């Protein structure tokens, strides 16, 4: 955007922002009932941004109560589809007007490069909300072929009150992936953003209320996982929880559901995603660009990051040489500087976790071809590590940082075996010039999304989620996302003639 071309432009707008610091419940901002606060920090500088409401179970109860009241009253759930659509489109329009402010707020709160927030995160968030708004009045119910003596109607109904628990790596986009289909379906929603990145969720809730989403329908409860996430998982009046985050935390929500009301649970969890490069790939320069993007986009803080490069032996040298030419394009530094493509790790704790894997590489004597260093306790250089074997933690564990691990293979069968040698199954990429190989390998890889000759996650029309420990219970995005926010009901009507 023209007004955000330089570091000074972004810094000036950041100072002009009004920062939300309270929870949003029943259409208004409110402090935590305990009056407690928690401090959120700028990942790039370590400086305090704002003291947020540190909510707890009592605030969750209040949010759920108002969400239930709104749902039963029908102010949103019983609104005509076209009316819900108009409100969500108005929300998207308000967000478009605030695009620059939302992008800077997202960068400030998460350490993401503002250039990415401007080009991807905020526009894609708006697109997802528009897409689900437009789908509202285009999804038809069904009838079943039951013969002439009855009519069977199969209809969708909103599931009720939904809890959405968000990660810190894509605060805005994951909010849209959850509330887009939930609100489209007619549900009321209680959102727990990550405590590190709550600001944009609060701002969107404010805009949603301005757009016409009734009070109580969209609530944002800020706080920690223990104080807010767990009460959401255990709450007997929440009908469904959608969670994106670590596999370990996802497991807890299954326990919470079992211990409470058997609420539906949908999980999108971790990944250890492979990029398979075969010796018949058409354009090695293009492949190198996609592989680097898959590994380093969003600082590698991405559940679908292709952090394992599986490359056929006889093309490895050429590919690594091309990657060496291009890695300089991945500039690292102040997220507010539009020239930078890599920002800060989300927190000192996560910085330490990612740094530990660099230490493991050194301990194992592995060649670090590029990067391998850190800066200012917040930044990790884009790093390529060669010679990684399946026995290494670098091969097996989700690093969630800008670290690419290189492993070679000889045959297609070996490549597939290496790709599937993981408890995860979220995403993968296949690079080959042969169509039959592309299809064959894509089918053989056990992952929810497989891209061919590119890195990506599809778009708003395609479902996203994982196999095995990468996911459970459903998918985000596309019309399939509505499945998790609705219940199917059969209405059987007897139309047989009376004996009389």
Tab-separated table of N, CA and C in Angstrom, residues 101-159:
chain	number	residue	atom	x	y	z
A	101	UNK	N	-4.295	-0.729	8.954
A	101	UNK	CA	-4.241	-0.759	10.419
A	101	UNK	C	-4.216	-2.185	10.949
A	102	UNK	N	-5.035	-3.061	10.347
A	102	UNK	CA	-5.044	-4.454	10.780
A	102	UNK	C	-3.698	-5.122	10.508
A	103	UNK	N	-3.087	-4.798	9.363
A	103	UNK	CA	-1.796	-5.392	9.026
A	103	UNK	C	-0.715	-4.966	10.009
A	104	UNK	N	-0.691	-3.701	10.362
A	104	UNK	CA	0.318	-3.215	11.308
A	104	UNK	C	0.066	-3.788	12.694
A	105	UNK	N	-1.196	-3.870	13.095
A	105	UNK	CA	-1.535	-4.450	14.392
A	105	UNK	C	-1.110	-5.912	14.456
A	106	UNK	N	-1.334	-6.651	13.369
A	106	UNK	CA	-0.931	-8.055	13.315
A	106	UNK	C	0.584	-8.197	13.400
A	107	UNK	N	1.300	-7.351	12.690
A	107	UNK	CA	2.767	-7.393	12.719
A	107	UNK	C	3.301	-7.035	14.098
A	108	UNK	N	2.747	-6.008	14.703
A	108	UNK	CA	3.163	-5.580	16.041
A	108	UNK	C	2.999	-6.705	17.054
A	109	UNK	N	1.887	-7.418	16.977
A	109	UNK	CA	1.519	-8.400	17.986
A	109	UNK	C	2.223	-9.741	17.790
A	110	UNK	N	2.549	-10.084	16.541
A	110	UNK	CA	3.030	-11.437	16.235
A	110	UNK	C	4.478	-11.508	15.777
A	111	UNK	N	5.080	-10.387	15.411
A	111	UNK	CA	6.429	-10.409	14.866
A	111	UNK	C	6.493	-10.773	13.399
A	112	UNK	N	5.328	-10.894	12.750
A	112	UNK	CA	5.298	-11.224	11.328
A	112	UNK	C	5.715	-10.013	10.502
A	113	UNK	N	6.388	-10.223	9.378
A	113	UNK	CA	6.724	-9.099	8.506
A	113	UNK	C	5.469	-8.366	8.044
A	114	UNK	N	5.468	-7.072	8.167
A	114	UNK	CA	4.290	-6.294	7.780
A	114	UNK	C	3.977	-6.471	6.301
A	115	UNK	N	5.013	-6.720	5.506
A	115	UNK	CA	4.773	-6.933	4.073
A	115	UNK	C	3.906	-8.158	3.843
A	116	UNK	N	4.116	-9.225	4.637
A	116	UNK	CA	3.287	-10.418	4.519
A	116	UNK	C	1.863	-10.151	5.007
A	117	UNK	N	1.743	-9.393	6.083
A	117	UNK	CA	0.410	-9.070	6.600
A	117	UNK	C	-0.390	-8.264	5.584
A	118	UNK	N	0.287	-7.344	4.899
A	118	UNK	CA	-0.383	-6.509	3.902
A	118	UNK	C	-0.752	-7.293	2.646
A	119	UNK	N	0.145	-8.198	2.234
A	119	UNK	CA	-0.058	-8.899	0.958
A	119	UNK	C	-0.862	-10.175	1.098
A	120	UNK	N	-0.779	-10.832	2.271
A	120	UNK	CA	-1.377	-12.164	2.408
A	120	UNK	C	-2.386	-12.229	3.548
A	121	UNK	N	-1.928	-12.014	4.768
A	121	UNK	CA	-2.753	-12.345	5.937
A	121	UNK	C	-4.078	-11.592	5.964
A	122	UNK	N	-4.022	-10.281	5.859
A	122	UNK	CA	-5.268	-9.517	5.953
A	122	UNK	C	-6.134	-9.700	4.705
A	123	UNK	N	-5.595	-9.582	3.492
A	123	UNK	CA	-6.451	-9.823	2.325
A	123	UNK	C	-7.063	-11.218	2.293
A	124	UNK	N	-6.293	-12.232	2.686
A	124	UNK	CA	-6.831	-13.589	2.667
A	124	UNK	C	-7.888	-13.767	3.759
A	125	UNK	N	-7.698	-13.131	4.902
A	125	UNK	CA	-8.718	-13.159	5.953
A	125	UNK	C	-10.036	-12.598	5.432
A	126	UNK	N	-9.964	-11.468	4.772
A	126	UNK	CA	-11.161	-10.840	4.203
A	126	UNK	C	-11.786	-11.743	3.146
A	127	UNK	N	-10.948	-12.344	2.310
A	127	UNK	CA	-11.453	-13.230	1.256
A	127	UNK	C	-12.194	-14.427	1.848
A	128	UNK	N	-11.640	-15.027	2.899
A	128	UNK	CA	-12.288	-16.185	3.525
A	128	UNK	C	-13.660	-15.801	4.084
A	129	UNK	N	-13.743	-14.645	4.739
A	129	UNK	CA	-15.032	-14.204	5.277
A	129	UNK	C	-16.030	-13.945	4.157
A	130	UNK	N	-15.571	-13.327	3.068
A	130	UNK	CA	-16.456	-13.102	1.921
A	130	UNK	C	-16.927	-14.424	1.325
A	131	UNK	N	-16.003	-15.369	1.219
A	131	UNK	CA	-16.333	-16.653	0.581
A	131	UNK	C	-17.424	-17.370	1.371
A	132	UNK	N	-17.276	-17.409	2.687
A	132	UNK	CA	-18.295	-18.085	3.492
A	132	UNK	C	-19.602	-17.297	3.512
A	133	UNK	N	-19.503	-15.972	3.451
A	133	UNK	CA	-20.730	-15.172	3.350
A	133	UNK	C	-21.485	-15.517	2.069
A	134	UNK	N	-20.762	-15.588	0.969
A	134	UNK	CA	-21.408	-15.884	-0.311
A	134	UNK	C	-21.956	-17.311	-0.367
A	135	UNK	N	-21.385	-18.217	0.439
A	135	UNK	CA	-21.854	-19.609	0.422
A	135	UNK	C	-23.166	-19.788	1.175
A	136	UNK	N	-23.506	-18.818	2.038
A	136	UNK	CA	-24.643	-19.002	2.939
A	136	UNK	C	-25.917	-19.346	2.195
A	137	UNK	N	-26.231	-18.607	1.135
A	137	UNK	CA	-27.503	-18.825	0.444
A	137	UNK	C	-27.350	-19.656	-0.829
A	138	UNK	N	-26.277	-20.440	-0.873
A	138	UNK	CA	-26.050	-21.277	-2.052
A	138	UNK	C	-25.887	-22.752	-1.707
A	139	UNK	N	-26.045	-23.092	-0.426
A	139	UNK	CA	-25.946	-24.481	0.007
A	139	UNK	C	-27.347	-25.024	0.238
A	140	UNK	N	-27.706	-26.068	-0.506
A	140	UNK	CA	-29.063	-26.602	-0.459
A	140	UNK	C	-29.135	-27.818	0.458
A	141	UNK	N	-30.298	-27.993	1.082
A	141	UNK	CA	-30.575	-29.215	1.812
A	141	UNK	C	-30.976	-30.299	0.815
A	142	UNK	N	-31.324	-31.493	1.319
A	142	UNK	CA	-31.543	-32.640	0.443
A	142	UNK	C	-32.866	-33.325	0.760
A	143	UNK	N	-33.282	-34.112	-0.192
A	143	UNK	CA	-34.334	-35.086	0.069
A	143	UNK	C	-33.775	-36.467	-0.245
A	144	UNK	N	-34.350	-37.485	0.389
A	144	UNK	CA	-33.904	-38.852	0.148
A	144	UNK	C	-34.940	-39.584	-0.714
A	145	UNK	N	-34.481	-40.541	-1.539
A	145	UNK	CA	-35.410	-41.293	-2.415
A	145	UNK	C	-36.111	-42.405	-1.637
A	146	UNK	N	-37.217	-42.064	-0.975
A	146	UNK	CA	-37.878	-43.013	-0.078
A	146	UNK	C	-39.210	-43.540	-0.613
A	147	UNK	N	-39.515	-43.250	-1.869
A	147	UNK	CA	-40.759	-43.760	-2.440
A	147	UNK	C	-41.892	-42.769	-2.311
A	148	UNK	N	-43.083	-43.205	-2.746
A	148	UNK	CA	-44.225	-42.304	-2.852
A	148	UNK	C	-45.005	-42.125	-1.559
A	149	UNK	N	-44.755	-42.948	-0.558
A	149	UNK	CA	-45.556	-42.894	0.660
A	149	UNK	C	-44.955	-42.025	1.760
A	150	UNK	N	-43.808	-41.421	1.485
A	150	UNK	CA	-43.175	-40.566	2.483
A	150	UNK	C	-42.304	-39.529	1.791
A	151	UNK	N	-41.986	-38.514	2.523
A	151	UNK	CA	-40.987	-37.535	2.068
A	151	UNK	C	-39.945	-37.402	3.174
A	152	UNK	N	-38.679	-37.564	2.817
A	152	UNK	CA	-37.593	-37.462	3.782
A	152	UNK	C	-36.759	-36.229	3.463
A	153	UNK	N	-36.767	-35.277	4.383
A	153	UNK	CA	-35.974	-34.064	4.237
A	153	UNK	C	-34.715	-34.193	5.088
A	154	UNK	N	-33.578	-33.877	4.498
A	154	UNK	CA	-32.302	-33.912	5.225
A	154	UNK	C	-31.798	-32.479	5.274
A	155	UNK	N	-31.822	-31.879	6.457
A	155	UNK	CA	-31.537	-30.454	6.599
A	155	UNK	C	-30.366	-30.235	7.544
A	156	UNK	N	-29.670	-29.130	7.333
A	156	UNK	CA	-28.598	-28.703	8.226
A	156	UNK	C	-29.156	-27.690	9.214
A	157	UNK	N	-28.731	-27.811	10.453
A	157	UNK	CA	-29.063	-26.817	11.471
A	157	UNK	C	-27.783	-26.411	12.186
A	158	UNK	N	-27.673	-25.134	12.585
A	158	UNK	CA	-26.460	-24.713	13.313
A	158	UNK	C	-26.293	-25.529	14.587
A	159	UNK	N	-25.063	-25.892	14.885
A	159	UNK	CA	-24.817	-26.794	16.007
A	159	UNK	C	-25.083	-26.130	17.351
